[in-house]
mmCIF file of C-alpha atoms in Angstrom:
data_model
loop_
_atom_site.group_PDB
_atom_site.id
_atom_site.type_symbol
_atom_site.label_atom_id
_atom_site.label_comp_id
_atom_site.label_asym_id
_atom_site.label_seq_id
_atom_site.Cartn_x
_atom_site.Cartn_y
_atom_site.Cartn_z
ATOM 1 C CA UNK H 1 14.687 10.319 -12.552
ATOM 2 C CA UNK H 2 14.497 7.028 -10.506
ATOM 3 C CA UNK H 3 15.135 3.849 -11.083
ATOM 4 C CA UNK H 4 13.008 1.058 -10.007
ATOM 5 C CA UNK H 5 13.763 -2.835 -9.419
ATOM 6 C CA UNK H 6 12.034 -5.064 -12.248
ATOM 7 C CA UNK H 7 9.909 -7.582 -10.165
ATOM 8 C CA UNK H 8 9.028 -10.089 -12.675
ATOM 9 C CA UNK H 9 10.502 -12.992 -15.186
ATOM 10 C CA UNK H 10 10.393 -15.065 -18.099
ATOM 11 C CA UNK H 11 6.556 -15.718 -18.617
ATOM 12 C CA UNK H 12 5.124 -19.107 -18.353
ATOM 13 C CA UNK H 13 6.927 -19.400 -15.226
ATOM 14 C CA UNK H 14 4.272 -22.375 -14.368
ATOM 15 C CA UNK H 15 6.978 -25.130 -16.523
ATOM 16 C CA UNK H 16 9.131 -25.332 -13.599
ATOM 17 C CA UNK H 17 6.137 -24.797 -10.636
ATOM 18 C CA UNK H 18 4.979 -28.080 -12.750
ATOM 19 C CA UNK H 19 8.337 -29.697 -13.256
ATOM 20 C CA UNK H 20 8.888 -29.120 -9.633
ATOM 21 C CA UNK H 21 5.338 -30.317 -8.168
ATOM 22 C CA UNK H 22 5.628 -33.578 -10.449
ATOM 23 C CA UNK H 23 9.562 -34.077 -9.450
ATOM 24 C CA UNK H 24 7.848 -34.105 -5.088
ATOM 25 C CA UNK H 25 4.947 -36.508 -6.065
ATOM 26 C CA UNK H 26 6.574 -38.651 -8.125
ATOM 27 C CA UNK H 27 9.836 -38.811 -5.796
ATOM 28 C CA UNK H 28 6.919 -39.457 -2.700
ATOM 29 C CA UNK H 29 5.092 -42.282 -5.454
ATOM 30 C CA UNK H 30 8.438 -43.825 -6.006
ATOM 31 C CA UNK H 31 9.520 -44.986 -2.538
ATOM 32 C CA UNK H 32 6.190 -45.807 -1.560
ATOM 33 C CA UNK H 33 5.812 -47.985 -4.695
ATOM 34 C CA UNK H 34 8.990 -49.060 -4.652
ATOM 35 C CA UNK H 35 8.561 -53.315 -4.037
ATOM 36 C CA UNK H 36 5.937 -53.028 -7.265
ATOM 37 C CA UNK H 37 8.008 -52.449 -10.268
ATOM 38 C CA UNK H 38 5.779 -51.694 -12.614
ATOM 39 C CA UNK H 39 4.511 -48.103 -10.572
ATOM 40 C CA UNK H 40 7.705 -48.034 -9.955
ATOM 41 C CA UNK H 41 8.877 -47.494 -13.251
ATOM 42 C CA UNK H 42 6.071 -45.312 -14.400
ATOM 43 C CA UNK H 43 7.335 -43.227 -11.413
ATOM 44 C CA UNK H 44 10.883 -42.663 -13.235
ATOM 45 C CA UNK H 45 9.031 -41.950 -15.978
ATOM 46 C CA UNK H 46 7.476 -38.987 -14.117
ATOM 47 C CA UNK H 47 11.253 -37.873 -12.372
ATOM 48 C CA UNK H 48 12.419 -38.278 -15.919
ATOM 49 C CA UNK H 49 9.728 -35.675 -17.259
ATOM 50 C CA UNK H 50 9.539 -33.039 -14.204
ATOM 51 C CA UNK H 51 13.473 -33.579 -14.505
ATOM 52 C CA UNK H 52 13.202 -32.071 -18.342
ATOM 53 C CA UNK H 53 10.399 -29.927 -17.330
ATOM 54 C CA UNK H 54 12.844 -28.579 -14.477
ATOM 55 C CA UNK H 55 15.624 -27.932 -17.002
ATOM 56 C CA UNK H 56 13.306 -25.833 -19.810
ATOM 57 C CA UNK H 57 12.759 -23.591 -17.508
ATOM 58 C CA UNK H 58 16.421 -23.002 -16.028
ATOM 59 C CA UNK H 59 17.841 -22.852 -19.955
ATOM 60 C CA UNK H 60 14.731 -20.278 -20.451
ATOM 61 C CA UNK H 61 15.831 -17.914 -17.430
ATOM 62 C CA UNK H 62 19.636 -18.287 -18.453
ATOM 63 C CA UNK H 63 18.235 -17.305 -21.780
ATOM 64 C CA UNK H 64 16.627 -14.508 -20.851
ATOM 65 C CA UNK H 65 19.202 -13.421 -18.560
ATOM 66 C CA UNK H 66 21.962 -13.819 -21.359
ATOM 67 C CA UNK H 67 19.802 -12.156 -24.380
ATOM 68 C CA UNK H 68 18.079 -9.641 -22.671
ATOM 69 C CA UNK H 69 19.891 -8.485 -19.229
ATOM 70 C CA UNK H 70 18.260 -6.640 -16.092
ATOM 71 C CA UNK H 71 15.440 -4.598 -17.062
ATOM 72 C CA UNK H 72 14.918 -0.784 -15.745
ATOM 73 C CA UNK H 73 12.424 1.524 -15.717
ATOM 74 C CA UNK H 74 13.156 5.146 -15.183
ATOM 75 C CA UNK H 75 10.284 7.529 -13.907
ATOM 76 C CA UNK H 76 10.145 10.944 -12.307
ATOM 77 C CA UNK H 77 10.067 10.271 -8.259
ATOM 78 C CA UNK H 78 8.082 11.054 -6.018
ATOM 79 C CA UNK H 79 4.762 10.900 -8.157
ATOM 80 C CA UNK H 80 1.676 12.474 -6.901
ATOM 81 C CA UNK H 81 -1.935 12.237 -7.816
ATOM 82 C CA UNK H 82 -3.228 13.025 -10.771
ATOM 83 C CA UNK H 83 0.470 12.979 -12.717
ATOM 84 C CA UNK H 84 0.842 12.981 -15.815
ATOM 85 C CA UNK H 85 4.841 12.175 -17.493
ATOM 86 C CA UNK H 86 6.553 9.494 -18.967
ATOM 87 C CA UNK H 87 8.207 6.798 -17.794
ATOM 88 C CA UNK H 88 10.936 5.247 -19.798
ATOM 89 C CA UNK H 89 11.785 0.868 -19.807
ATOM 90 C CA UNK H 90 15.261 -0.053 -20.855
ATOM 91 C CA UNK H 91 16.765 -3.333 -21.314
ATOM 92 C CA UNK H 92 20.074 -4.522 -23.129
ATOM 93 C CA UNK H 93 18.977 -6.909 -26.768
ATOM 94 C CA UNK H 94 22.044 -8.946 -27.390
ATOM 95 C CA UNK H 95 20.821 -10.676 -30.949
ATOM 96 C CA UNK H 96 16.978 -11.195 -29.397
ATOM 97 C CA UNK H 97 14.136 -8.581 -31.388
ATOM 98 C CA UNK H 98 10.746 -7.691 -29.667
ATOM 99 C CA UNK H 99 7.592 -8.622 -31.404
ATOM 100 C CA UNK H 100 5.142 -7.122 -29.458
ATOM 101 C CA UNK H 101 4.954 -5.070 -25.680
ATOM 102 C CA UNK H 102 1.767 -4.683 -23.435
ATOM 103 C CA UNK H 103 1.991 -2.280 -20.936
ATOM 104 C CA UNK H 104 -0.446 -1.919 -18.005
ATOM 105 C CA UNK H 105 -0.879 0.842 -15.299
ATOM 106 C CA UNK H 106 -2.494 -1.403 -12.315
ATOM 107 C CA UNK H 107 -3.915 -0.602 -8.607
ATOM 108 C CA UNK H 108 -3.976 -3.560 -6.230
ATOM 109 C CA UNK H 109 -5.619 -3.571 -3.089
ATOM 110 C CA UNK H 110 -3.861 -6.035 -0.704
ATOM 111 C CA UNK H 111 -5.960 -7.119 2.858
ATOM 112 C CA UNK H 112 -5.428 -9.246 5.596
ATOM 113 C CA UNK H 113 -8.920 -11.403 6.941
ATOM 114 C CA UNK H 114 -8.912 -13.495 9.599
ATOM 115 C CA UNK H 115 -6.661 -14.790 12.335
ATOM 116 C CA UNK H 116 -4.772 -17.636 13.252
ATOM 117 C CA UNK H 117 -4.701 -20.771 10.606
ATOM 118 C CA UNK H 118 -7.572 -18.673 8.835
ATOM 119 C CA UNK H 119 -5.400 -15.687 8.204
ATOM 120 C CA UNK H 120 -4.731 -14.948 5.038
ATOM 121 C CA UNK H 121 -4.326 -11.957 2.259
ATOM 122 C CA UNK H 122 -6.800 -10.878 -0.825
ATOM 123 C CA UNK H 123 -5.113 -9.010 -3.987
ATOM 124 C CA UNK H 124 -7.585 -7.258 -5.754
ATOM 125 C CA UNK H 125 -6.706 -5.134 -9.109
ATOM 126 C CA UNK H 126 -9.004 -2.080 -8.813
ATOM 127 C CA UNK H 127 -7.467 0.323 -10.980
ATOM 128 C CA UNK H 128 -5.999 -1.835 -14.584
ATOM 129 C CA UNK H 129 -5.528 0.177 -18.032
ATOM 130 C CA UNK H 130 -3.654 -0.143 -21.254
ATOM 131 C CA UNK H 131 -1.068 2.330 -22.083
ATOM 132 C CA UNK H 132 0.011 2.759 -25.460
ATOM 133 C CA UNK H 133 4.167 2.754 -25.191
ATOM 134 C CA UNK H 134 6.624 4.251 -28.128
ATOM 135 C CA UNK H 135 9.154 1.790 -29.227
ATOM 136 C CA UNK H 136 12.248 3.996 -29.826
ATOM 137 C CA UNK H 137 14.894 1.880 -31.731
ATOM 138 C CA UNK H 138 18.398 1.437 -30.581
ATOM 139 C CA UNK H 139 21.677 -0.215 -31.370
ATOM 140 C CA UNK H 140 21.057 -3.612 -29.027
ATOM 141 C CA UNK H 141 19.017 -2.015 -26.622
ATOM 142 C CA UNK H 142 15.431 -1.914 -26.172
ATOM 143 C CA UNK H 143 13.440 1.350 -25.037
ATOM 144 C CA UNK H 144 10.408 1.661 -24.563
ATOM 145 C CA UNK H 145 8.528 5.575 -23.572
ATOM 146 C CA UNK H 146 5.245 4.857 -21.839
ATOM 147 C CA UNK H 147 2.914 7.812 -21.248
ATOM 148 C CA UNK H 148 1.699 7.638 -17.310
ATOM 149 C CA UNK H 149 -1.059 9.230 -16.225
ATOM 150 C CA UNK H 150 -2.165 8.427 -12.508
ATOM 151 C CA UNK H 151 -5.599 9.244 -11.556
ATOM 152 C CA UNK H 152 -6.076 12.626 -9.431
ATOM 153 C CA UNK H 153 -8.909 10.120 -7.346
ATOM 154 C CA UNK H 154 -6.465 8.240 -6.791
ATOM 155 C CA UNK H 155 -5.552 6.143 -4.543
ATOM 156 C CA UNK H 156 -2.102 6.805 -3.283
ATOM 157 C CA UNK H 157 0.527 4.468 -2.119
ATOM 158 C CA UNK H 158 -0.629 2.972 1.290
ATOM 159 C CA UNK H 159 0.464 0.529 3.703
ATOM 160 C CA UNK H 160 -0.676 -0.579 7.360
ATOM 161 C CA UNK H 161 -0.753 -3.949 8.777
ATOM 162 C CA UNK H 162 -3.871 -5.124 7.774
ATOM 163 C CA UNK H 163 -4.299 -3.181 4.199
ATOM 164 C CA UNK H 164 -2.369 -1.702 1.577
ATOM 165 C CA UNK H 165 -2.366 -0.106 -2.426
ATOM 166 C CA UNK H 166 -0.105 -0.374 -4.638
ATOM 167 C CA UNK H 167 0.505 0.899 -8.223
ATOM 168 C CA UNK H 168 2.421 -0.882 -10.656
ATOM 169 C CA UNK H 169 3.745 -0.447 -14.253
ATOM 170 C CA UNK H 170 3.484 -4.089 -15.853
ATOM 171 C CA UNK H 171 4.878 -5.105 -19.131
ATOM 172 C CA UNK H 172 4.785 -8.207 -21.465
ATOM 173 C CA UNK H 173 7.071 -8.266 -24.064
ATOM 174 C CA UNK H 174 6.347 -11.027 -26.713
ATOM 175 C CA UNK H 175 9.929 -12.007 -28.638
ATOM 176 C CA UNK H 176 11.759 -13.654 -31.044
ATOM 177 C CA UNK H 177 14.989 -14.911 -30.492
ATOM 178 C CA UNK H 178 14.378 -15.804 -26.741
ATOM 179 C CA UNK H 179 11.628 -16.775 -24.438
ATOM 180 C CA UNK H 180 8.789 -13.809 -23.815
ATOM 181 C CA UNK H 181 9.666 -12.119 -20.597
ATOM 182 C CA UNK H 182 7.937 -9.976 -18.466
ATOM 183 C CA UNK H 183 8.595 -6.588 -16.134
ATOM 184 C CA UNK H 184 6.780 -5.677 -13.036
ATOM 185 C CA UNK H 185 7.550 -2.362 -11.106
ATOM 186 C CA UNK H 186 6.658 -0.922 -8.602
ATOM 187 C CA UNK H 187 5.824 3.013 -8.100
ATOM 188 C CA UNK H 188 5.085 5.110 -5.040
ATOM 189 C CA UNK H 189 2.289 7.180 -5.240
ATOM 190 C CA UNK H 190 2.200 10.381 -2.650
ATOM 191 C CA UNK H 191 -0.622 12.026 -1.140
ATOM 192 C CA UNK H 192 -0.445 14.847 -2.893
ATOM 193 C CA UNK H 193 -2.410 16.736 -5.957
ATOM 194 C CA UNK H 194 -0.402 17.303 -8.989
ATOM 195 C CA UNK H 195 -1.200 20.888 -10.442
ATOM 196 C CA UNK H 196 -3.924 20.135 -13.507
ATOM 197 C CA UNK K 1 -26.558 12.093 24.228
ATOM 198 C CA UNK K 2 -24.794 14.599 26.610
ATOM 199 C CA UNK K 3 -21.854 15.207 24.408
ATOM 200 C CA UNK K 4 -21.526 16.696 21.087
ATOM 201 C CA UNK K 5 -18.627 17.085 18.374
ATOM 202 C CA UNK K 6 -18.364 20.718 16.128
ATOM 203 C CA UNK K 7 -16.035 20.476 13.486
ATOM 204 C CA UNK K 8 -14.754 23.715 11.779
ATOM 205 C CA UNK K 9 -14.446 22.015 8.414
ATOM 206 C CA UNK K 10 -15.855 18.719 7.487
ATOM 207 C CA UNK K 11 -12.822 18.081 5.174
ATOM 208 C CA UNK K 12 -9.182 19.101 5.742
ATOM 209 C CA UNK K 13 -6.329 18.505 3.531
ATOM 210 C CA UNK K 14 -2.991 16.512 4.226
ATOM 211 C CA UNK K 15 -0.401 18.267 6.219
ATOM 212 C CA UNK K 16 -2.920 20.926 7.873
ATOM 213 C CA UNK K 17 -4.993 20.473 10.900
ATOM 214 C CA UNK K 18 -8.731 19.413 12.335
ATOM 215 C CA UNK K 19 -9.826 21.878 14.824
ATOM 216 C CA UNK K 20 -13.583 21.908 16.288
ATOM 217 C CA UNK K 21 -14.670 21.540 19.874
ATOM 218 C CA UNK K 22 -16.401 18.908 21.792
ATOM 219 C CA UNK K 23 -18.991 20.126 24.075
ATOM 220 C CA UNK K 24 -20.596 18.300 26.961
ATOM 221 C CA UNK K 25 -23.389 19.333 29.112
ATOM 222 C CA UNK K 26 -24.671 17.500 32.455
ATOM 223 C CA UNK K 27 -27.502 14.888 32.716
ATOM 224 C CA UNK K 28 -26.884 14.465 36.519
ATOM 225 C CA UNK K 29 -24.216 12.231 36.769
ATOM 226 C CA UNK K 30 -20.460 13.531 37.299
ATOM 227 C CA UNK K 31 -17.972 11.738 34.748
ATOM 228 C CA UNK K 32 -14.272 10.788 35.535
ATOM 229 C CA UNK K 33 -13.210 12.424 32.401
ATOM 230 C CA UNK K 34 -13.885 13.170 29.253
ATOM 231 C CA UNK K 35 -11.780 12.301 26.233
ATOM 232 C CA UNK K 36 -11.492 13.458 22.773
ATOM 233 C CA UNK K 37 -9.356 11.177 20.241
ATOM 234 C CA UNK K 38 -8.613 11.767 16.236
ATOM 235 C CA UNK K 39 -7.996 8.870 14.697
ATOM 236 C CA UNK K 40 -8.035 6.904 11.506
ATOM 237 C CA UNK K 41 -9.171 3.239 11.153
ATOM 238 C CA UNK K 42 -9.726 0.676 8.476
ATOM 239 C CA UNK K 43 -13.246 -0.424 7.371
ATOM 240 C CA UNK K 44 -14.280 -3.029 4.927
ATOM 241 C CA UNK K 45 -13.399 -6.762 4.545
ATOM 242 C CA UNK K 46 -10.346 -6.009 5.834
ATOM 243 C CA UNK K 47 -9.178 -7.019 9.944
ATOM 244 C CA UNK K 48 -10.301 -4.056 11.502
ATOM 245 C CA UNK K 49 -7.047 -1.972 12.697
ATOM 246 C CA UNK K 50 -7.302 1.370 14.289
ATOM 247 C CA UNK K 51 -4.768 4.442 14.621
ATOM 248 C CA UNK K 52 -5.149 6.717 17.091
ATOM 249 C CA UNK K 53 -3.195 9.985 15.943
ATOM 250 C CA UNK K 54 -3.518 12.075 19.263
ATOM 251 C CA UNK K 55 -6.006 12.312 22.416
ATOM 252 C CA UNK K 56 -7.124 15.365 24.474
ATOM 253 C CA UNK K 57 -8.223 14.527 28.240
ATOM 254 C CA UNK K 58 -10.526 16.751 30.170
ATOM 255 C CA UNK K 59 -10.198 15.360 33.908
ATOM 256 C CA UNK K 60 -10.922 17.965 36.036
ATOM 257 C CA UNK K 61 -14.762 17.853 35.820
ATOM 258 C CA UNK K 62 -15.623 18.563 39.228
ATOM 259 C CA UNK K 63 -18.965 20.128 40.002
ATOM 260 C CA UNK K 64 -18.944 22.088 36.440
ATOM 261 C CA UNK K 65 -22.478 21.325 34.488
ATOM 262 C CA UNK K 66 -21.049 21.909 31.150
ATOM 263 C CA UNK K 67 -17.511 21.864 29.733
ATOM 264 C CA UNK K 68 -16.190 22.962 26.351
ATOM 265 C CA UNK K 69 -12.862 21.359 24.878
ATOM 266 C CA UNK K 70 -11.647 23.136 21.807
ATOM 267 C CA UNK K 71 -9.011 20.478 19.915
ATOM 268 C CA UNK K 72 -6.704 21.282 17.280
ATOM 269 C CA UNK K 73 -5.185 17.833 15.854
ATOM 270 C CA UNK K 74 -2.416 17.778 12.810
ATOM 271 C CA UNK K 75 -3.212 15.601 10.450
ATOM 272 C CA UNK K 76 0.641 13.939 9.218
ATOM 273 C CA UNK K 77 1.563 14.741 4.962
ATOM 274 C CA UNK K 78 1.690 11.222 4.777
ATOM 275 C CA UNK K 79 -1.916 10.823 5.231
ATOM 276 C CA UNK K 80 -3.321 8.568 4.949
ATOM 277 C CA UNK K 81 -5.637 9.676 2.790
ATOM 278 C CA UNK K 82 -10.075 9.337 2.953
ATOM 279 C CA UNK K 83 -10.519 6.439 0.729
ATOM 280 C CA UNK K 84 -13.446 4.700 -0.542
ATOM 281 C CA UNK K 85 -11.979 0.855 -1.999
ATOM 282 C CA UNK K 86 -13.555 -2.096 -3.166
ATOM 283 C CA UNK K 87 -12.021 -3.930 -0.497
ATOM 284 C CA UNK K 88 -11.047 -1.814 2.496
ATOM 285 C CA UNK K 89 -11.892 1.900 3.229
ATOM 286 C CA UNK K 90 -10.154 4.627 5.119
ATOM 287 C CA UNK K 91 -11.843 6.586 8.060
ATOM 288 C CA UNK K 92 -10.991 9.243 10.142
ATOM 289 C CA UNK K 93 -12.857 10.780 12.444
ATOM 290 C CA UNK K 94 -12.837 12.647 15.480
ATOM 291 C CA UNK K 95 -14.373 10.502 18.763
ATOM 292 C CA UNK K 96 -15.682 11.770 22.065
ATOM 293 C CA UNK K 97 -16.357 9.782 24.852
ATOM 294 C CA UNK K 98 -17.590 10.426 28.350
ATOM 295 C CA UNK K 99 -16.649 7.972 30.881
ATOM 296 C CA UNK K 100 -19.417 7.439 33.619
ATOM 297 C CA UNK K 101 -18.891 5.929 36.653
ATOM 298 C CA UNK K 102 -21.258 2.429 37.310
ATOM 299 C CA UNK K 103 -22.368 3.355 34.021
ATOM 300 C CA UNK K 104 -22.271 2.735 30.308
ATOM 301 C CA UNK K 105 -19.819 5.499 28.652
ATOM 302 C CA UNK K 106 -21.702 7.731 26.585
ATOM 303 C CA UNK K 107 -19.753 8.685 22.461
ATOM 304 C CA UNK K 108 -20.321 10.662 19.627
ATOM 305 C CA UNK K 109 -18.403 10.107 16.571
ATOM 306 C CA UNK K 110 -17.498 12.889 13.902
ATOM 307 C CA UNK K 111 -16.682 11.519 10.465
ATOM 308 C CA UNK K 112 -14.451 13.877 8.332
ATOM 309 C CA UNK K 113 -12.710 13.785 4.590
ATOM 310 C CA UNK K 114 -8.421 14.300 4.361
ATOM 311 C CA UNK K 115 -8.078 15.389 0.698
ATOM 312 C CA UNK K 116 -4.712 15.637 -1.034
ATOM 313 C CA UNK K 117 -2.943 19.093 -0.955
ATOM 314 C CA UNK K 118 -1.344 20.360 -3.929
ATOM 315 C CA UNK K 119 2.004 18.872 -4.275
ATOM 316 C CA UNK K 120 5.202 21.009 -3.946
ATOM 317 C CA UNK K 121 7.758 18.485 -3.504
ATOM 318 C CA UNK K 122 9.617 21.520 -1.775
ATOM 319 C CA UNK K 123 6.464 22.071 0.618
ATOM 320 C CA UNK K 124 6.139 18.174 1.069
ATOM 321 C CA UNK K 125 9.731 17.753 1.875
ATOM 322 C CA UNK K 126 9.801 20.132 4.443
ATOM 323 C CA UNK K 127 6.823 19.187 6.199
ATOM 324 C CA UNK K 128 8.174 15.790 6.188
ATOM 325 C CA UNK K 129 11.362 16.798 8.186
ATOM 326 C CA UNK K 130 9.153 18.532 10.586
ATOM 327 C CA UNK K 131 7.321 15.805 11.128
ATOM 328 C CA UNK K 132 10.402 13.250 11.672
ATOM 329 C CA UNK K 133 11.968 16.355 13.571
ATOM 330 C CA UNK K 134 8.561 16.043 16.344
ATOM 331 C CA UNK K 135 8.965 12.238 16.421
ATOM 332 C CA UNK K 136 12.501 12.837 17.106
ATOM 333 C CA UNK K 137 12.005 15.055 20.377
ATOM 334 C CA UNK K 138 9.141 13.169 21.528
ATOM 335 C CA UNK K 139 11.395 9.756 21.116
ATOM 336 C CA UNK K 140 14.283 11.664 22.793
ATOM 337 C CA UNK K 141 11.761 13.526 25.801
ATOM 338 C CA UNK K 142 10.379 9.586 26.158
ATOM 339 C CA UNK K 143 13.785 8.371 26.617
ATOM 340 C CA UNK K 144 14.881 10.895 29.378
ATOM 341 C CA UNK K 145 11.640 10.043 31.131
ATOM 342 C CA UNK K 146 12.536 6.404 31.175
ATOM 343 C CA UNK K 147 16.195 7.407 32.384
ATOM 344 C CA UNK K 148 15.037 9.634 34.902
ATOM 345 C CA UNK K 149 12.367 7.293 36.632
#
C-alpha cells in the first residue's frame, strides 16, 4: 500500500488571497494618499480589514491543523489501466465530526502554448466522476474507503515538457467543529492493462 | 514519392518492438543517404515537441537503384502511450526521408498505435531495469568516447 502527500487545505482559501490583495493596495493607497487625511483614513480602514481578513484565515489553518492533523490516503501502487481497488483516506478527529465528504476521481490535461511573455499553461479536467466513499467509524479518527476504478482507455500518467496527465483523488469534507477542509492527491497511473 | 514505409503491425504494445522496412527505389537522382527515424511527438494546442526514440542511416547508396532497410525499433514500457486528448494528442510514427542533393528531400510518414500491455508488475519491473540497464551502458560507452578523444 502507498501513501500519498495530501495536496490541498482548508477550503475557502480565497479569505486570505483577499485579506492579502486588500492589505498591498491599501498599503500602496495609503502612502500615496498620505498628505489627504480623509483617504488616508479610509485606507486604515482597509489595513484594518485585510489585517482581520489575514488573521481568519491563519486561526482557520491552525484550526484545521490542530482538529484534524495531516491527511493520508493509502492506495495499492503502481496502478495500471483499467484498475479497479480501493483506496483508503485517513485523518486524526481530535473533538471535530464530519458532516458530509465528496470524493472525485479527476484527469487533468496540463499544456504549455506559446513562447516568451506569451507562454503560459492550460489545465483542463477531462476525465471528473463522483465516487461514492464508505465512512467507517473510529475512535477520533476519520476513514474513509473509496472504491477506484480507473478507466482501461485511459489515459495514463504522462509528462514531457510541453504536456502532461494527471489523475487525482479529490475530497471535500464539509464539518462541524472546525473549518471544511479539503484533500488533493495525486496517483500515478502506468501504461499498463489491468487483467478485466 | 520514391520511398515507401511497410509496417509489420499497425499497432504494437508497450515494451515490444516496431519492425517493418522502408524501401526506396531510384527516380534518377543519387541521394546522400537515406534515414529512417521512430519517433513520438505531441499534436494539438499544445507547443509542438518531438522525441526521436532511435534512427537507422543508410549511407552507402552508391550506384544501387533500389535499397531495402528492414528496422526493428523498441518501443520503452514507459510509453508513452497513443493518445487521443481534448487538448494535446500523442503520435508516433515511423519517418523516412531521402536526402537529395540541390534538391528538396523527399518523406513518407507511417502513423502507428502503442497500446497498453497487460500489466505484470513482475514483467513491468523487469523490463524497466533493462531499460535503465541500456541507458546505463550507452551513458558509460558515451563517456569512454569522450575520455578517449
Amino acid at each position: 500500500m502507498g501513501e500519498r502527500t495530501d495536496q490541498a487545505g482548508v477550503l475557502q482559501g480565497w479569505i486570505g488571497t483577499l485579506g492579502f490583495f486588500i492589505l498591498v493596495v491599501a498599503g500602496i493607497m495609503f502612502f500615496v494618499t498620505f498628505s489627504n487625511p480623509q483617504l488616508r483614513s479610509i485606507c486604515l480602514i482597509a489595513l484594518g480589514v485585510a489585517l482581520v481578513l489575514i488573521a481568519i484565515a491563519a486561526y482557520r489553518a491552525w484550526r484545521v491543523r490542530q482538529v484534524l492533523g495531516t491527511a493520508e490516503l493509502k492506495l495499492d501502487a503502481p496502478i495500471p489501466l483499467g484498475f479497479n481497488g480501493n483506496a483508503t483516506y485517513s485523518r486524526p478527529l481530535r473533538g471535530a465530526e464530519m458532516r458530509s465528504i465528496e470524493v472525485r476521481l479527476q484527469c487533468e490535461e496540463e499544456i504549455v502554448r506559446g513562447s516568451g511573455k506569451n507562454k503560459g499553461r492550460v489545465t483542463k479536467i477531462v476525465h471528473d466522476e463522483v465516487l461514492t466513499a464508505t465512512v467507517t467509524p473510529r475512535m477520533e479518527r476519520l476513514e474513509v474507503r473509496i472504491p477506484v476504478k480507473i478507466p482501461a482507455t485511459g489515459p495514463a500518467t504522462f509528462s514531457c515538457s510541453t504536456a502532461q496527465t494527471k489523475w487525482w483523488i479529490r475530497l471535500r469534507l464539509k464539518m462541524s467543529g472546525c473549518p471544511n477542509t479539503a484533500s488533493s492527491f495525486e496517483i500515478e497511473v502506468v501504461p499498463g492493462l489491468a487483467h478485466l | 514519392m520514391t520511398i515507401r514505409i511497410d509496417l509489420e503491425r499497425d499497432s504494437v504494445l508497450n515494451g515490444d518492438s516496431i519492425r517493418g522496412r522502408a524501401e526506396w527505389v531510384s527516380s534518377g537522382k543519387e541521394p546522400r543517404k537515406i534515414e529512417v527515424v521512430c519517433r513520438w511527438r505531441i499534436t494539438g494546442r499544445a507547443n509542438k515537441n518531438v522525441e526521436v526514440i532511435e534512427t537507422k542511416t543508410e549511407d552507402n547508396i552508391a550506384a544501387r537503384n533500389q535499397i531495402t532497410i528492414p528496422f526493428e525499433f523498441p518501443i520503452s514500457i514507459a510509453g508513452p502511450l497513443s493518445y487521443e486528448g481534448k487538448q494535446f494528442n500523442i503520435v508516433w510514427e515511423i519517418v523516412a526521408t531521402v536526402d537529395l542533393p540541390m534538391a528538396f528531400d523527399e518523406e513518407e510518414t507511417k502513423v502507428f498505435t502503442v497500446r497498453p500491455r497487460p500489466y505484470d508488475a513482475e514483467e513491468f519491473a523487469r523490463l524497466e531495469d533493462d531499460e535503465d540497464d541500456e541507458d546505463y551502458d550507452e551513458d558509460e560507452e558515451e563517456e569512454e568516447e569522450e575520455e578517449s578523444s
